[in-house]
Amino acid sequence: MKAVVINEFGGTDVLKIEEIERPVPAADEILVKVYASGINPVDRVVREGGNAVLRPYLKLPLILGWDASGVVEKMGSNVTNFKKGDEVYGVPNFPGNGSYAEYVAAKASQFALKPKSLSFNEAAAVPLTGLVAANSIFDLGKLKAGQRIFIQGASGSVGNFAVQFAKIKGAYVIGSASTDNQEFVKQLGADEVIDYKTESFEALLQDIDIVFEASSVRDNKERLKSISILKEGGIFISANVDFPFDETVEKAMEDKNVKGEFLAAQINHLSWLNQFTQWFNEGNVKVTLGNVYALEQVAEAHEESETGHVRGKFIVEVRKEN
């Protein structure tokens, strides 16, 4: 099978298409014939050699890609919840053999039936970012109806799902986004949108139950502003697990009696993916796609996604839908 393999860490030039053996699923795995794979910021981090959190787990050679949609080709001996031909989406084993490939073997518990309302390309945009959003605001933040949540980076791939999920839950949602993305975040359902280029959120907000740092900004001074708008007993959640709280942030949280949480790893894959499928099929959530690239264009896809001027999820289309 064809796969994008990296044999050394570095820039986009290390992304090489190779012919390799098709993986064999373990007893608890499924073999998925991949139609599409999502491109995530973590792909670049791993390609370059990882960060302090990821580095100990990385072993070359490896295949990137931690979103996949496709068709079940084969099941491991212990798998009973799928059959050959099922259309599925989910998260490959991380950081194992990823989905920039024609086939991927992954734990069956990390996949669910694909929403019928979504194409394979659209479905590949969902799993990792959807899980990060849901795990953060629900599993860590315990978001409830009527609570006020401030989502930083609301137009991004994680933030835009967080906005939509929080609205489904019945929360009052405030998002931050650039000037160009104000209308987009409103269309996602945000009750208020703050322009981070022209407005200071710390001067406009107070008594917030949850702040979710879904943006890629890594700045503890900004975190101090976020803590200042939380109500006593509130929660600050960050998806940037590689950027720890410094002493000033720790003290500010202690002084205000607020909790700080990092999403260290995705959890409850199957239950959340099944929930996403229901939401999509009911029309309660939408996917925003960015550019779509062929497997042979993956280096170009990485270069474009790293410019930062991106709305919607970039997709590697491994094979065309019938």
PDB file of C-alpha atoms in Angstrom:
ATOM      1  CA  MET A   1       0.000   0.000   0.000  1.00  0.00           C
ATOM      2  CA  LYS A   2       1.021   3.634  -0.392  1.00  0.00           C
ATOM      3  CA  ALA A   3       1.748   5.657   2.750  1.00  0.00           C
ATOM      4  CA  VAL A   4       3.451   8.915   3.663  1.00  0.00           C
ATOM      5  CA  VAL A   5       6.343   7.751   5.840  1.00  0.00           C
ATOM      6  CA  ILE A   6       8.827   9.861   7.760  1.00  0.00           C
ATOM      7  CA  ASN A   7      12.213   8.268   8.427  1.00  0.00           C
ATOM      8  CA  GLU A   8      13.714  11.373  10.023  1.00  0.00           C
ATOM      9  CA  PHE A   9      12.330  14.427  11.775  1.00  0.00           C
ATOM     10  CA  GLY A  10      12.362  17.787  10.055  1.00  0.00           C
ATOM     11  CA  GLY A  11      10.582  19.987   7.538  1.00  0.00           C
ATOM     12  CA  THR A  12       8.084  19.038   4.875  1.00  0.00           C
ATOM     13  CA  ASP A  13      10.874  17.437   2.831  1.00  0.00           C
ATOM     14  CA  VAL A  14      10.856  14.420   5.183  1.00  0.00           C
ATOM     15  CA  LEU A  15       7.329  13.462   4.022  1.00  0.00           C
ATOM     16  CA  LYS A  16       7.983  10.600   1.585  1.00  0.00           C
ATOM     17  CA  ILE A  17       5.502   8.369  -0.221  1.00  0.00           C
ATOM     18  CA  GLU A  18       6.564   4.724   0.083  1.00  0.00           C
ATOM     19  CA  GLU A  19       5.160   1.312  -0.758  1.00  0.00           C
ATOM     20  CA  ILE A  20       4.874  -0.634   2.494  1.00  0.00           C
ATOM     21  CA  GLU A  21       3.105  -3.731   3.772  1.00  0.00           C
ATOM     22  CA  ARG A  22      -0.577  -3.402   4.578  1.00  0.00           C
ATOM     23  CA  PRO A  23      -1.006  -3.548   8.382  1.00  0.00           C
ATOM     24  CA  VAL A  24      -2.630  -6.557  10.034  1.00  0.00           C
ATOM     25  CA  PRO A  25      -5.210  -5.703  12.707  1.00  0.00           C
ATOM     26  CA  ALA A  26      -4.630  -7.025  16.226  1.00  0.00           C
ATOM     27  CA  ALA A  27      -7.433  -8.835  18.054  1.00  0.00           C
ATOM     28  CA  ASP A  28      -8.994  -5.561  19.274  1.00  0.00           C
ATOM     29  CA  GLU A  29      -8.423  -3.616  16.048  1.00  0.00           C
ATOM     30  CA  ILE A  30     -10.068  -2.995  12.698  1.00  0.00           C
ATOM     31  CA  LEU A  31      -8.356  -2.525   9.353  1.00  0.00           C
ATOM     32  CA  VAL A  32      -9.776   0.556   7.636  1.00  0.00           C
ATOM     33  CA  LYS A  33      -9.547   1.254   3.936  1.00  0.00           C
ATOM     34  CA  VAL A  34      -8.824   4.971   4.241  1.00  0.00           C
ATOM     35  CA  TYR A  35     -10.705   7.468   2.104  1.00  0.00           C
ATOM     36  CA  ALA A  36      -9.620  10.649   3.874  1.00  0.00           C
ATOM     37  CA  SER A  37      -7.392  11.874   6.679  1.00  0.00           C
ATOM     38  CA  GLY A  38      -7.492  15.152   8.542  1.00  0.00           C
ATOM     39  CA  ILE A  39      -4.471  17.415   8.978  1.00  0.00           C
ATOM     40  CA  ASN A  40      -3.911  18.668  12.522  1.00  0.00           C
ATOM     41  CA  PRO A  41      -1.309  20.946  14.166  1.00  0.00           C
ATOM     42  CA  VAL A  42       0.051  17.907  16.032  1.00  0.00           C
ATOM     43  CA  ASP A  43       1.104  16.447  12.661  1.00  0.00           C
ATOM     44  CA  ARG A  44       3.657  19.227  12.250  1.00  0.00           C
ATOM     45  CA  VAL A  45       4.819  18.895  15.859  1.00  0.00           C
ATOM     46  CA  VAL A  46       5.438  15.167  15.419  1.00  0.00           C
ATOM     47  CA  ARG A  47       7.030  15.651  11.983  1.00  0.00           C
ATOM     48  CA  GLU A  48       9.542  18.040  13.528  1.00  0.00           C
ATOM     49  CA  GLY A  49      10.415  15.646  16.354  1.00  0.00           C
ATOM     50  CA  GLY A  50       7.759  16.331  18.954  1.00  0.00           C
ATOM     51  CA  ASN A  51       7.718  18.448  22.081  1.00  0.00           C
ATOM     52  CA  ALA A  52       8.557  17.634  25.695  1.00  0.00           C
ATOM     53  CA  VAL A  53       5.270  15.747  26.101  1.00  0.00           C
ATOM     54  CA  LEU A  54       5.346  13.748  22.856  1.00  0.00           C
ATOM     55  CA  ARG A  55       9.064  13.122  22.294  1.00  0.00           C
ATOM     56  CA  PRO A  56       9.401  10.045  24.536  1.00  0.00           C
ATOM     57  CA  TYR A  57       6.655   8.250  22.553  1.00  0.00           C
ATOM     58  CA  LEU A  58       7.977   8.859  19.035  1.00  0.00           C
ATOM     59  CA  LYS A  59       9.792   6.102  17.204  1.00  0.00           C
ATOM     60  CA  LEU A  60      10.889   6.218  13.564  1.00  0.00           C
ATOM     61  CA  PRO A  61       9.813   5.353  10.966  1.00  0.00           C
ATOM     62  CA  LEU A  62       6.238   6.512  11.462  1.00  0.00           C
ATOM     63  CA  ILE A  63       3.165   7.561   9.535  1.00  0.00           C
ATOM     64  CA  LEU A  64       1.398  10.796  10.445  1.00  0.00           C
ATOM     65  CA  GLY A  65      -2.345  11.373  10.518  1.00  0.00           C
ATOM     66  CA  TRP A  66      -4.739  11.132  13.468  1.00  0.00           C
ATOM     67  CA  ASP A  67      -8.142  11.493  11.828  1.00  0.00           C
ATOM     68  CA  ALA A  68      -9.467   8.866   9.475  1.00  0.00           C
ATOM     69  CA  SER A  69     -12.628   8.026   7.581  1.00  0.00           C
ATOM     70  CA  GLY A  70     -13.093   4.986   5.436  1.00  0.00           C
ATOM     71  CA  VAL A  71     -14.518   1.489   5.122  1.00  0.00           C
ATOM     72  CA  VAL A  72     -13.882  -1.505   7.381  1.00  0.00           C
ATOM     73  CA  GLU A  73     -11.820  -4.033   5.428  1.00  0.00           C
ATOM     74  CA  LYS A  74     -11.133  -6.562   8.166  1.00  0.00           C
ATOM     75  CA  MET A  75     -11.816  -7.069  11.880  1.00  0.00           C
ATOM     76  CA  GLY A  76      -9.616  -8.460  14.634  1.00  0.00           C
ATOM     77  CA  SER A  77     -10.787 -11.670  16.309  1.00  0.00           C
ATOM     78  CA  ASN A  78     -12.271  -9.858  19.331  1.00  0.00           C
ATOM     79  CA  VAL A  79     -14.151  -7.156  17.395  1.00  0.00           C
ATOM     80  CA  THR A  80     -17.920  -7.653  17.336  1.00  0.00           C
ATOM     81  CA  ASN A  81     -19.327  -4.151  16.789  1.00  0.00           C
ATOM     82  CA  PHE A  82     -18.291  -3.743  13.131  1.00  0.00           C
ATOM     83  CA  LYS A  83     -18.605  -5.752   9.938  1.00  0.00           C
ATOM     84  CA  LYS A  84     -16.743  -5.600   6.655  1.00  0.00           C
ATOM     85  CA  GLY A  85     -18.039  -2.722   4.527  1.00  0.00           C
ATOM     86  CA  ASP A  86     -19.104  -0.476   7.410  1.00  0.00           C
ATOM     87  CA  GLU A  87     -18.373   3.203   6.762  1.00  0.00           C
ATOM     88  CA  VAL A  88     -16.493   4.495   9.819  1.00  0.00           C
ATOM     89  CA  TYR A  89     -14.551   7.433  11.205  1.00  0.00           C
ATOM     90  CA  GLY A  90     -12.258   7.770  14.166  1.00  0.00           C
ATOM     91  CA  VAL A  91      -8.780   8.212  15.586  1.00  0.00           C
ATOM     92  CA  PRO A  92      -5.864   5.927  14.651  1.00  0.00           C
ATOM     93  CA  ASN A  93      -3.481   4.685  17.331  1.00  0.00           C
ATOM     94  CA  PHE A  94      -1.398   7.601  18.562  1.00  0.00           C
ATOM     95  CA  PRO A  95       1.486   7.919  18.061  1.00  0.00           C
ATOM     96  CA  GLY A  96       1.558   4.745  16.005  1.00  0.00           C
ATOM     97  CA  ASN A  97       0.853   4.195  12.351  1.00  0.00           C
ATOM     98  CA  GLY A  98      -1.352   7.055  11.232  1.00  0.00           C
ATOM     99  CA  SER A  99      -3.850   7.670   8.462  1.00  0.00           C
ATOM    100  CA  TYR A 100      -1.724   9.279   5.735  1.00  0.00           C
ATOM    101  CA  ALA A 101      -1.979   5.867   4.123  1.00  0.00           C
ATOM    102  CA  GLU A 102      -4.258   3.689   1.995  1.00  0.00           C
ATOM    103  CA  TYR A 103      -5.011   1.456   5.007  1.00  0.00           C
ATOM    104  CA  VAL A 104      -4.751   1.883   8.760  1.00  0.00           C
ATOM    105  CA  ALA A 105      -5.133  -0.616  11.598  1.00  0.00           C
ATOM    106  CA  ALA A 106      -6.485   0.923  14.797  1.00  0.00           C
ATOM    107  CA  LYS A 107      -8.355   0.026  17.960  1.00  0.00           C
ATOM    108  CA  ALA A 108     -12.035  -0.587  17.251  1.00  0.00           C
ATOM    109  CA  SER A 109     -12.910   1.373  20.402  1.00  0.00           C
ATOM    110  CA  GLN A 110     -11.578   4.528  18.720  1.00  0.00           C
ATOM    111  CA  PHE A 111     -13.945   4.320  15.725  1.00  0.00           C
ATOM    112  CA  ALA A 112     -17.679   4.680  15.175  1.00  0.00           C
ATOM    113  CA  LEU A 113     -20.088   4.483  12.250  1.00  0.00           C
ATOM    114  CA  LYS A 114     -19.670   7.529  10.019  1.00  0.00           C
ATOM    115  CA  PRO A 115     -22.537  10.031   9.970  1.00  0.00           C
ATOM    116  CA  LYS A 116     -24.658   9.316   6.882  1.00  0.00           C
ATOM    117  CA  SER A 117     -25.021  13.060   6.390  1.00  0.00           C
ATOM    118  CA  LEU A 118     -21.263  13.535   5.861  1.00  0.00           C
ATOM    119  CA  SER A 119     -18.963  12.689   2.993  1.00  0.00           C
ATOM    120  CA  PHE A 120     -15.725  10.846   3.783  1.00  0.00           C
ATOM    121  CA  ASN A 121     -13.799  14.119   3.459  1.00  0.00           C
ATOM    122  CA  GLU A 122     -16.155  15.872   5.872  1.00  0.00           C
ATOM    123  CA  ALA A 123     -16.082  12.970   8.333  1.00  0.00           C
ATOM    124  CA  ALA A 124     -12.270  13.016   8.417  1.00  0.00           C
ATOM    125  CA  ALA A 125     -12.426  16.593   9.686  1.00  0.00           C
ATOM    126  CA  VAL A 126     -14.205  15.587  12.880  1.00  0.00           C
ATOM    127  CA  PRO A 127     -12.637  12.954  15.173  1.00  0.00           C
ATOM    128  CA  LEU A 128      -9.533  14.462  16.796  1.00  0.00           C
ATOM    129  CA  THR A 129     -10.723  18.061  17.021  1.00  0.00           C
ATOM    130  CA  GLY A 130     -14.229  17.013  18.021  1.00  0.00           C
ATOM    131  CA  LEU A 131     -12.859  14.840  20.810  1.00  0.00           C
ATOM    132  CA  VAL A 132     -10.562  17.604  22.064  1.00  0.00           C
ATOM    133  CA  ALA A 133     -13.519  19.996  22.195  1.00  0.00           C
ATOM    134  CA  ALA A 134     -15.913  17.559  23.893  1.00  0.00           C
ATOM    135  CA  ASN A 135     -13.361  16.157  26.334  1.00  0.00           C
ATOM    136  CA  SER A 136     -12.338  19.686  27.320  1.00  0.00           C
ATOM    137  CA  ILE A 137     -15.689  21.385  27.860  1.00  0.00           C
ATOM    138  CA  PHE A 138     -17.728  18.386  29.023  1.00  0.00           C
ATOM    139  CA  ASP A 139     -15.418  15.760  30.561  1.00  0.00           C
ATOM    140  CA  LEU A 140     -13.089  18.299  32.210  1.00  0.00           C
ATOM    141  CA  GLY A 141     -15.286  21.407  32.377  1.00  0.00           C
ATOM    142  CA  LYS A 142     -18.574  19.662  33.262  1.00  0.00           C
ATOM    143  CA  LEU A 143     -20.387  22.325  31.221  1.00  0.00           C
ATOM    144  CA  LYS A 144     -24.080  22.580  32.065  1.00  0.00           C
ATOM    145  CA  ALA A 145     -27.056  24.325  30.497  1.00  0.00           C
ATOM    146  CA  GLY A 146     -27.206  27.993  31.429  1.00  0.00           C
ATOM    147  CA  GLN A 147     -23.504  28.323  32.220  1.00  0.00           C
ATOM    148  CA  ARG A 148     -21.363  30.971  30.541  1.00  0.00           C
ATOM    149  CA  ILE A 149     -18.356  29.732  28.595  1.00  0.00           C
ATOM    150  CA  PHE A 150     -15.681  31.815  26.874  1.00  0.00           C
ATOM    151  CA  ILE A 151     -13.977  29.978  23.994  1.00  0.00           C
ATOM    152  CA  GLN A 152     -10.686  31.457  22.839  1.00  0.00           C
ATOM    153  CA  GLY A 153      -9.900  30.663  19.215  1.00  0.00           C
ATOM    154  CA  ALA A 154     -13.547  30.037  18.418  1.00  0.00           C
ATOM    155  CA  SER A 155     -13.041  29.959  14.643  1.00  0.00           C
ATOM    156  CA  GLY A 156     -10.324  27.305  14.776  1.00  0.00           C
ATOM    157  CA  SER A 157     -10.795  23.603  14.143  1.00  0.00           C
ATOM    158  CA  VAL A 158     -11.238  22.799  17.861  1.00  0.00           C
ATOM    159  CA  GLY A 159     -12.922  26.057  18.838  1.00  0.00           C
ATOM    160  CA  ASN A 160     -15.639  25.912  16.194  1.00  0.00           C
ATOM    161  CA  PHE A 161     -16.760  22.483  17.428  1.00  0.00           C
ATOM    162  CA  ALA A 162     -16.617  23.699  21.025  1.00  0.00           C
ATOM    163  CA  VAL A 163     -18.968  26.578  20.141  1.00  0.00           C
ATOM    164  CA  GLN A 164     -21.461  24.239  18.479  1.00  0.00           C
ATOM    165  CA  PHE A 165     -21.313  21.566  21.200  1.00  0.00           C
ATOM    166  CA  ALA A 166     -21.722  24.134  23.976  1.00  0.00           C
ATOM    167  CA  LYS A 167     -24.802  25.569  22.264  1.00  0.00           C
ATOM    168  CA  ILE A 168     -26.339  22.098  21.961  1.00  0.00           C
ATOM    169  CA  LYS A 169     -25.830  21.767  25.725  1.00  0.00           C
ATOM    170  CA  GLY A 170     -27.705  25.031  26.308  1.00  0.00           C
ATOM    171  CA  ALA A 171     -24.773  27.143  27.466  1.00  0.00           C
ATOM    172  CA  TYR A 172     -24.334  30.869  26.862  1.00  0.00           C
ATOM    173  CA  VAL A 173     -21.378  30.936  24.469  1.00  0.00           C
ATOM    174  CA  ILE A 174     -18.909  33.765  23.995  1.00  0.00           C
ATOM    175  CA  GLY A 175     -16.155  33.297  21.431  1.00  0.00           C
ATOM    176  CA  SER A 176     -13.055  35.231  20.479  1.00  0.00           C
ATOM    177  CA  ALA A 177     -11.923  35.468  16.873  1.00  0.00           C
ATOM    178  CA  SER A 178     -10.188  37.790  14.451  1.00  0.00           C
ATOM    179  CA  THR A 179     -12.069  40.541  12.652  1.00  0.00           C
ATOM    180  CA  ASP A 180     -12.418  38.407   9.509  1.00  0.00           C
ATOM    181  CA  ASN A 181     -13.994  35.523  11.436  1.00  0.00           C
ATOM    182  CA  GLN A 182     -16.609  37.406  13.476  1.00  0.00           C
ATOM    183  CA  GLU A 183     -19.544  36.507  11.242  1.00  0.00           C
ATOM    184  CA  PHE A 184     -18.398  32.904  10.899  1.00  0.00           C
ATOM    185  CA  VAL A 185     -18.403  32.390  14.686  1.00  0.00           C
ATOM    186  CA  LYS A 186     -21.850  34.007  14.949  1.00  0.00           C
ATOM    187  CA  GLN A 187     -23.124  31.571  12.323  1.00  0.00           C
ATOM    188  CA  LEU A 188     -21.808  28.709  14.453  1.00  0.00           C
ATOM    189  CA  GLY A 189     -24.208  29.866  17.153  1.00  0.00           C
ATOM    190  CA  ALA A 190     -22.112  32.006  19.503  1.00  0.00           C
ATOM    191  CA  ASP A 191     -24.195  34.424  21.586  1.00  0.00           C
ATOM    192  CA  GLU A 192     -21.369  36.976  21.614  1.00  0.00           C
ATOM    193  CA  VAL A 193     -18.158  37.290  19.617  1.00  0.00           C
ATOM    194  CA  ILE A 194     -15.182  39.339  20.766  1.00  0.00           C
ATOM    195  CA  ASP A 195     -12.674  40.649  18.231  1.00  0.00           C
ATOM    196  CA  TYR A 196      -9.325  39.902  19.843  1.00  0.00           C
ATOM    197  CA  LYS A 197      -7.600  42.326  17.481  1.00  0.00           C
ATOM    198  CA  THR A 198      -9.615  45.370  18.568  1.00  0.00           C
ATOM    199  CA  GLU A 199     -11.211  44.447  21.914  1.00  0.00           C
ATOM    200  CA  SER A 200      -9.936  43.461  25.363  1.00  0.00           C
ATOM    201  CA  PHE A 201     -12.008  40.540  26.602  1.00  0.00           C
ATOM    202  CA  GLU A 202     -10.891  41.093  30.196  1.00  0.00           C
ATOM    203  CA  ALA A 203     -12.580  44.515  30.147  1.00  0.00           C
ATOM    204  CA  LEU A 204     -15.823  43.148  28.708  1.00  0.00           C
ATOM    205  CA  LEU A 205     -16.400  39.890  30.586  1.00  0.00           C
ATOM    206  CA  GLN A 206     -16.842  38.780  34.170  1.00  0.00           C
ATOM    207  CA  ASP A 207     -18.423  35.932  36.152  1.00  0.00           C
ATOM    208  CA  ILE A 208     -17.560  33.351  33.482  1.00  0.00           C
ATOM    209  CA  ASP A 209     -17.992  29.701  34.494  1.00  0.00           C
ATOM    210  CA  ILE A 210     -15.501  28.182  32.047  1.00  0.00           C
ATOM    211  CA  VAL A 211     -12.715  29.551  29.881  1.00  0.00           C
ATOM    212  CA  PHE A 212     -11.513  27.168  27.169  1.00  0.00           C
ATOM    213  CA  GLU A 213      -8.135  27.990  25.632  1.00  0.00           C
ATOM    214  CA  ALA A 214      -8.667  26.446  22.204  1.00  0.00           C
ATOM    215  CA  SER A 215      -6.372  28.932  20.465  1.00  0.00           C
ATOM    216  CA  SER A 216      -2.752  28.166  19.631  1.00  0.00           C
ATOM    217  CA  VAL A 217      -1.525  31.232  21.561  1.00  0.00           C
ATOM    218  CA  ARG A 218       0.867  30.164  24.292  1.00  0.00           C
ATOM    219  CA  ASP A 219       1.197  33.107  26.676  1.00  0.00           C
ATOM    220  CA  ASN A 220       0.841  32.918  30.444  1.00  0.00           C
ATOM    221  CA  LYS A 221       0.150  36.660  30.607  1.00  0.00           C
ATOM    222  CA  GLU A 222      -2.951  36.056  28.484  1.00  0.00           C
ATOM    223  CA  ARG A 223      -3.902  33.263  30.855  1.00  0.00           C
ATOM    224  CA  LEU A 224      -3.836  35.710  33.750  1.00  0.00           C
ATOM    225  CA  LYS A 225      -6.433  37.792  31.912  1.00  0.00           C
ATOM    226  CA  SER A 226      -8.561  34.671  31.428  1.00  0.00           C
ATOM    227  CA  ILE A 227      -8.401  33.840  35.127  1.00  0.00           C
ATOM    228  CA  SER A 228      -9.463  37.387  35.992  1.00  0.00           C
ATOM    229  CA  ILE A 229     -12.825  36.936  34.224  1.00  0.00           C
ATOM    230  CA  LEU A 230     -13.696  33.612  35.880  1.00  0.00           C
ATOM    231  CA  LYS A 231     -16.116  33.485  38.763  1.00  0.00           C
ATOM    232  CA  GLU A 232     -14.915  31.974  42.008  1.00  0.00           C
ATOM    233  CA  GLY A 233     -14.905  28.209  41.577  1.00  0.00           C
ATOM    234  CA  GLY A 234     -14.659  28.530  37.787  1.00  0.00           C
ATOM    235  CA  ILE A 235     -12.518  26.381  35.522  1.00  0.00           C
ATOM    236  CA  PHE A 236      -9.769  27.289  33.052  1.00  0.00           C
ATOM    237  CA  ILE A 237      -9.129  24.540  30.493  1.00  0.00           C
ATOM    238  CA  SER A 238      -6.272  24.494  28.003  1.00  0.00           C
ATOM    239  CA  ALA A 239      -5.751  22.259  24.988  1.00  0.00           C
ATOM    240  CA  ASN A 240      -2.093  23.360  24.900  1.00  0.00           C
ATOM    241  CA  VAL A 241      -0.740  20.590  27.103  1.00  0.00           C
ATOM    242  CA  ASP A 242       2.829  21.308  25.993  1.00  0.00           C
ATOM    243  CA  PHE A 243       2.740  24.792  27.582  1.00  0.00           C
ATOM    244  CA  PRO A 244       2.463  24.517  31.397  1.00  0.00           C
ATOM    245  CA  PHE A 245       1.109  27.123  33.790  1.00  0.00           C
ATOM    246  CA  ASP A 246       3.828  29.286  35.320  1.00  0.00           C
ATOM    247  CA  GLU A 247       3.982  30.285  38.990  1.00  0.00           C
ATOM    248  CA  THR A 248       2.057  33.532  38.487  1.00  0.00           C
ATOM    249  CA  VAL A 249      -0.811  31.663  36.827  1.00  0.00           C
ATOM    250  CA  GLU A 250      -0.808  28.993  39.543  1.00  0.00           C
ATOM    251  CA  LYS A 251      -0.954  31.682  42.237  1.00  0.00           C
ATOM    252  CA  ALA A 252      -3.710  33.621  40.447  1.00  0.00           C
ATOM    253  CA  MET A 253      -5.826  30.472  40.251  1.00  0.00           C
ATOM    254  CA  GLU A 254      -5.227  29.704  43.913  1.00  0.00           C
ATOM    255  CA  ASP A 255      -6.072  33.270  44.987  1.00  0.00           C
ATOM    256  CA  LYS A 256      -9.340  33.218  43.044  1.00  0.00           C
ATOM    257  CA  ASN A 257     -10.192  29.611  43.904  1.00  0.00           C
ATOM    258  CA  VAL A 258     -10.406  28.537  40.269  1.00  0.00           C
ATOM    259  CA  LYS A 259      -9.292  25.244  38.788  1.00  0.00           C
ATOM    260  CA  GLY A 260      -6.818  24.805  35.951  1.00  0.00           C
ATOM    261  CA  GLU A 261      -7.025  21.739  33.699  1.00  0.00           C
ATOM    262  CA  PHE A 262      -5.059  20.402  30.723  1.00  0.00           C
ATOM    263  CA  LEU A 263      -6.460  17.880  28.283  1.00  0.00           C
ATOM    264  CA  ALA A 264      -3.640  15.347  28.442  1.00  0.00           C
ATOM    265  CA  ALA A 265      -5.215  12.718  26.166  1.00  0.00           C
ATOM    266  CA  GLN A 266      -8.486  12.024  24.389  1.00  0.00           C
ATOM    267  CA  ILE A 267     -10.947   9.864  26.323  1.00  0.00           C
ATOM    268  CA  ASN A 268     -14.361   8.232  25.797  1.00  0.00           C
ATOM    269  CA  HIS A 269     -13.701   7.908  22.063  1.00  0.00           C
ATOM    270  CA  LEU A 270     -16.564   5.613  21.175  1.00  0.00           C
ATOM    271  CA  SER A 271     -19.296   7.299  23.217  1.00  0.00           C
ATOM    272  CA  TRP A 272     -18.396  10.751  21.903  1.00  0.00           C
ATOM    273  CA  LEU A 273     -17.992   9.640  18.283  1.00  0.00           C
ATOM    274  CA  ASN A 274     -21.422   8.007  18.460  1.00  0.00           C
ATOM    275  CA  GLN A 275     -22.800  11.247  19.915  1.00  0.00           C
ATOM    276  CA  PHE A 276     -21.204  13.274  17.109  1.00  0.00           C
ATOM    277  CA  THR A 277     -22.773  10.947  14.556  1.00  0.00           C
ATOM    278  CA  GLN A 278     -26.206  11.566  16.062  1.00  0.00           C
ATOM    279  CA  TRP A 279     -25.688  15.348  16.151  1.00  0.00           C
ATOM    280  CA  PHE A 280     -24.534  15.450  12.529  1.00  0.00           C
ATOM    281  CA  ASN A 281     -27.351  13.255  11.295  1.00  0.00           C
ATOM    282  CA  GLU A 282     -29.847  15.477  13.128  1.00  0.00           C
ATOM    283  CA  GLY A 283     -28.314  18.579  11.536  1.00  0.00           C
ATOM    284  CA  ASN A 284     -27.210  20.121  14.843  1.00  0.00           C
ATOM    285  CA  VAL A 285     -23.515  20.417  13.950  1.00  0.00           C
ATOM    286  CA  LYS A 286     -21.773  21.346  10.721  1.00  0.00           C
ATOM    287  CA  VAL A 287     -18.266  20.786   9.370  1.00  0.00           C
ATOM    288  CA  THR A 288     -16.151  23.528   7.845  1.00  0.00           C
ATOM    289  CA  LEU A 289     -13.683  22.129   5.328  1.00  0.00           C
ATOM    290  CA  GLY A 290     -10.577  23.904   4.178  1.00  0.00           C
ATOM    291  CA  ASN A 291      -8.468  22.762   1.244  1.00  0.00           C
ATOM    292  CA  VAL A 292      -8.462  19.151   0.056  1.00  0.00           C
ATOM    293  CA  TYR A 293      -5.196  17.556  -1.116  1.00  0.00           C
ATOM    294  CA  ALA A 294      -4.175  14.274  -2.706  1.00  0.00           C
ATOM    295  CA  LEU A 295      -1.801  11.970  -0.835  1.00  0.00           C
ATOM    296  CA  GLU A 296       1.002  13.095  -3.168  1.00  0.00           C
ATOM    297  CA  GLN A 297       0.387  16.732  -2.149  1.00  0.00           C
ATOM    298  CA  VAL A 298       0.797  16.226   1.591  1.00  0.00           C
ATOM    299  CA  ALA A 299       3.944  18.387   1.830  1.00  0.00           C
ATOM    300  CA  GLU A 300       2.103  21.253   0.125  1.00  0.00           C
ATOM    301  CA  ALA A 301      -0.808  20.713   2.525  1.00  0.00           C
ATOM    302  CA  HIS A 302       1.492  21.013   5.535  1.00  0.00           C
ATOM    303  CA  GLU A 303       3.108  24.167   4.189  1.00  0.00           C
ATOM    304  CA  GLU A 304      -0.239  25.823   3.546  1.00  0.00           C
ATOM    305  CA  SER A 305      -1.717  24.777   6.909  1.00  0.00           C
ATOM    306  CA  GLU A 306       1.293  26.198   8.735  1.00  0.00           C
ATOM    307  CA  THR A 307       0.742  29.721   7.401  1.00  0.00           C
ATOM    308  CA  GLY A 308      -1.843  30.242  10.145  1.00  0.00           C
ATOM    309  CA  HIS A 309      -4.290  31.860   7.714  1.00  0.00           C
ATOM    310  CA  VAL A 310      -6.627  28.905   7.741  1.00  0.00           C
ATOM    311  CA  ARG A 311     -10.371  28.497   8.243  1.00  0.00           C
ATOM    312  CA  GLY A 312     -11.691  24.981   8.200  1.00  0.00           C
ATOM    313  CA  LYS A 313      -9.970  21.624   8.378  1.00  0.00           C
ATOM    314  CA  PHE A 314      -7.451  20.650   5.699  1.00  0.00           C
ATOM    315  CA  ILE A 315      -7.984  17.144   4.343  1.00  0.00           C
ATOM    316  CA  VAL A 316      -5.800  14.549   2.624  1.00  0.00           C
ATOM    317  CA  GLU A 317      -8.069  12.711   0.190  1.00  0.00           C
ATOM    318  CA  VAL A 318      -6.482   9.268  -0.014  1.00  0.00           C
ATOM    319  CA  ARG A 319      -9.013   7.894  -2.509  1.00  0.00           C
ATOM    320  CA  LYS A 320     -12.055   9.294  -4.278  1.00  0.00           C
ATOM    321  CA  GLU A 321     -15.538   8.526  -3.033  1.00  0.00           C
ATOM    322  CA  ASN A 322     -17.519   6.287  -5.364  1.00  0.00           C
TER     323      ASN A 322
END
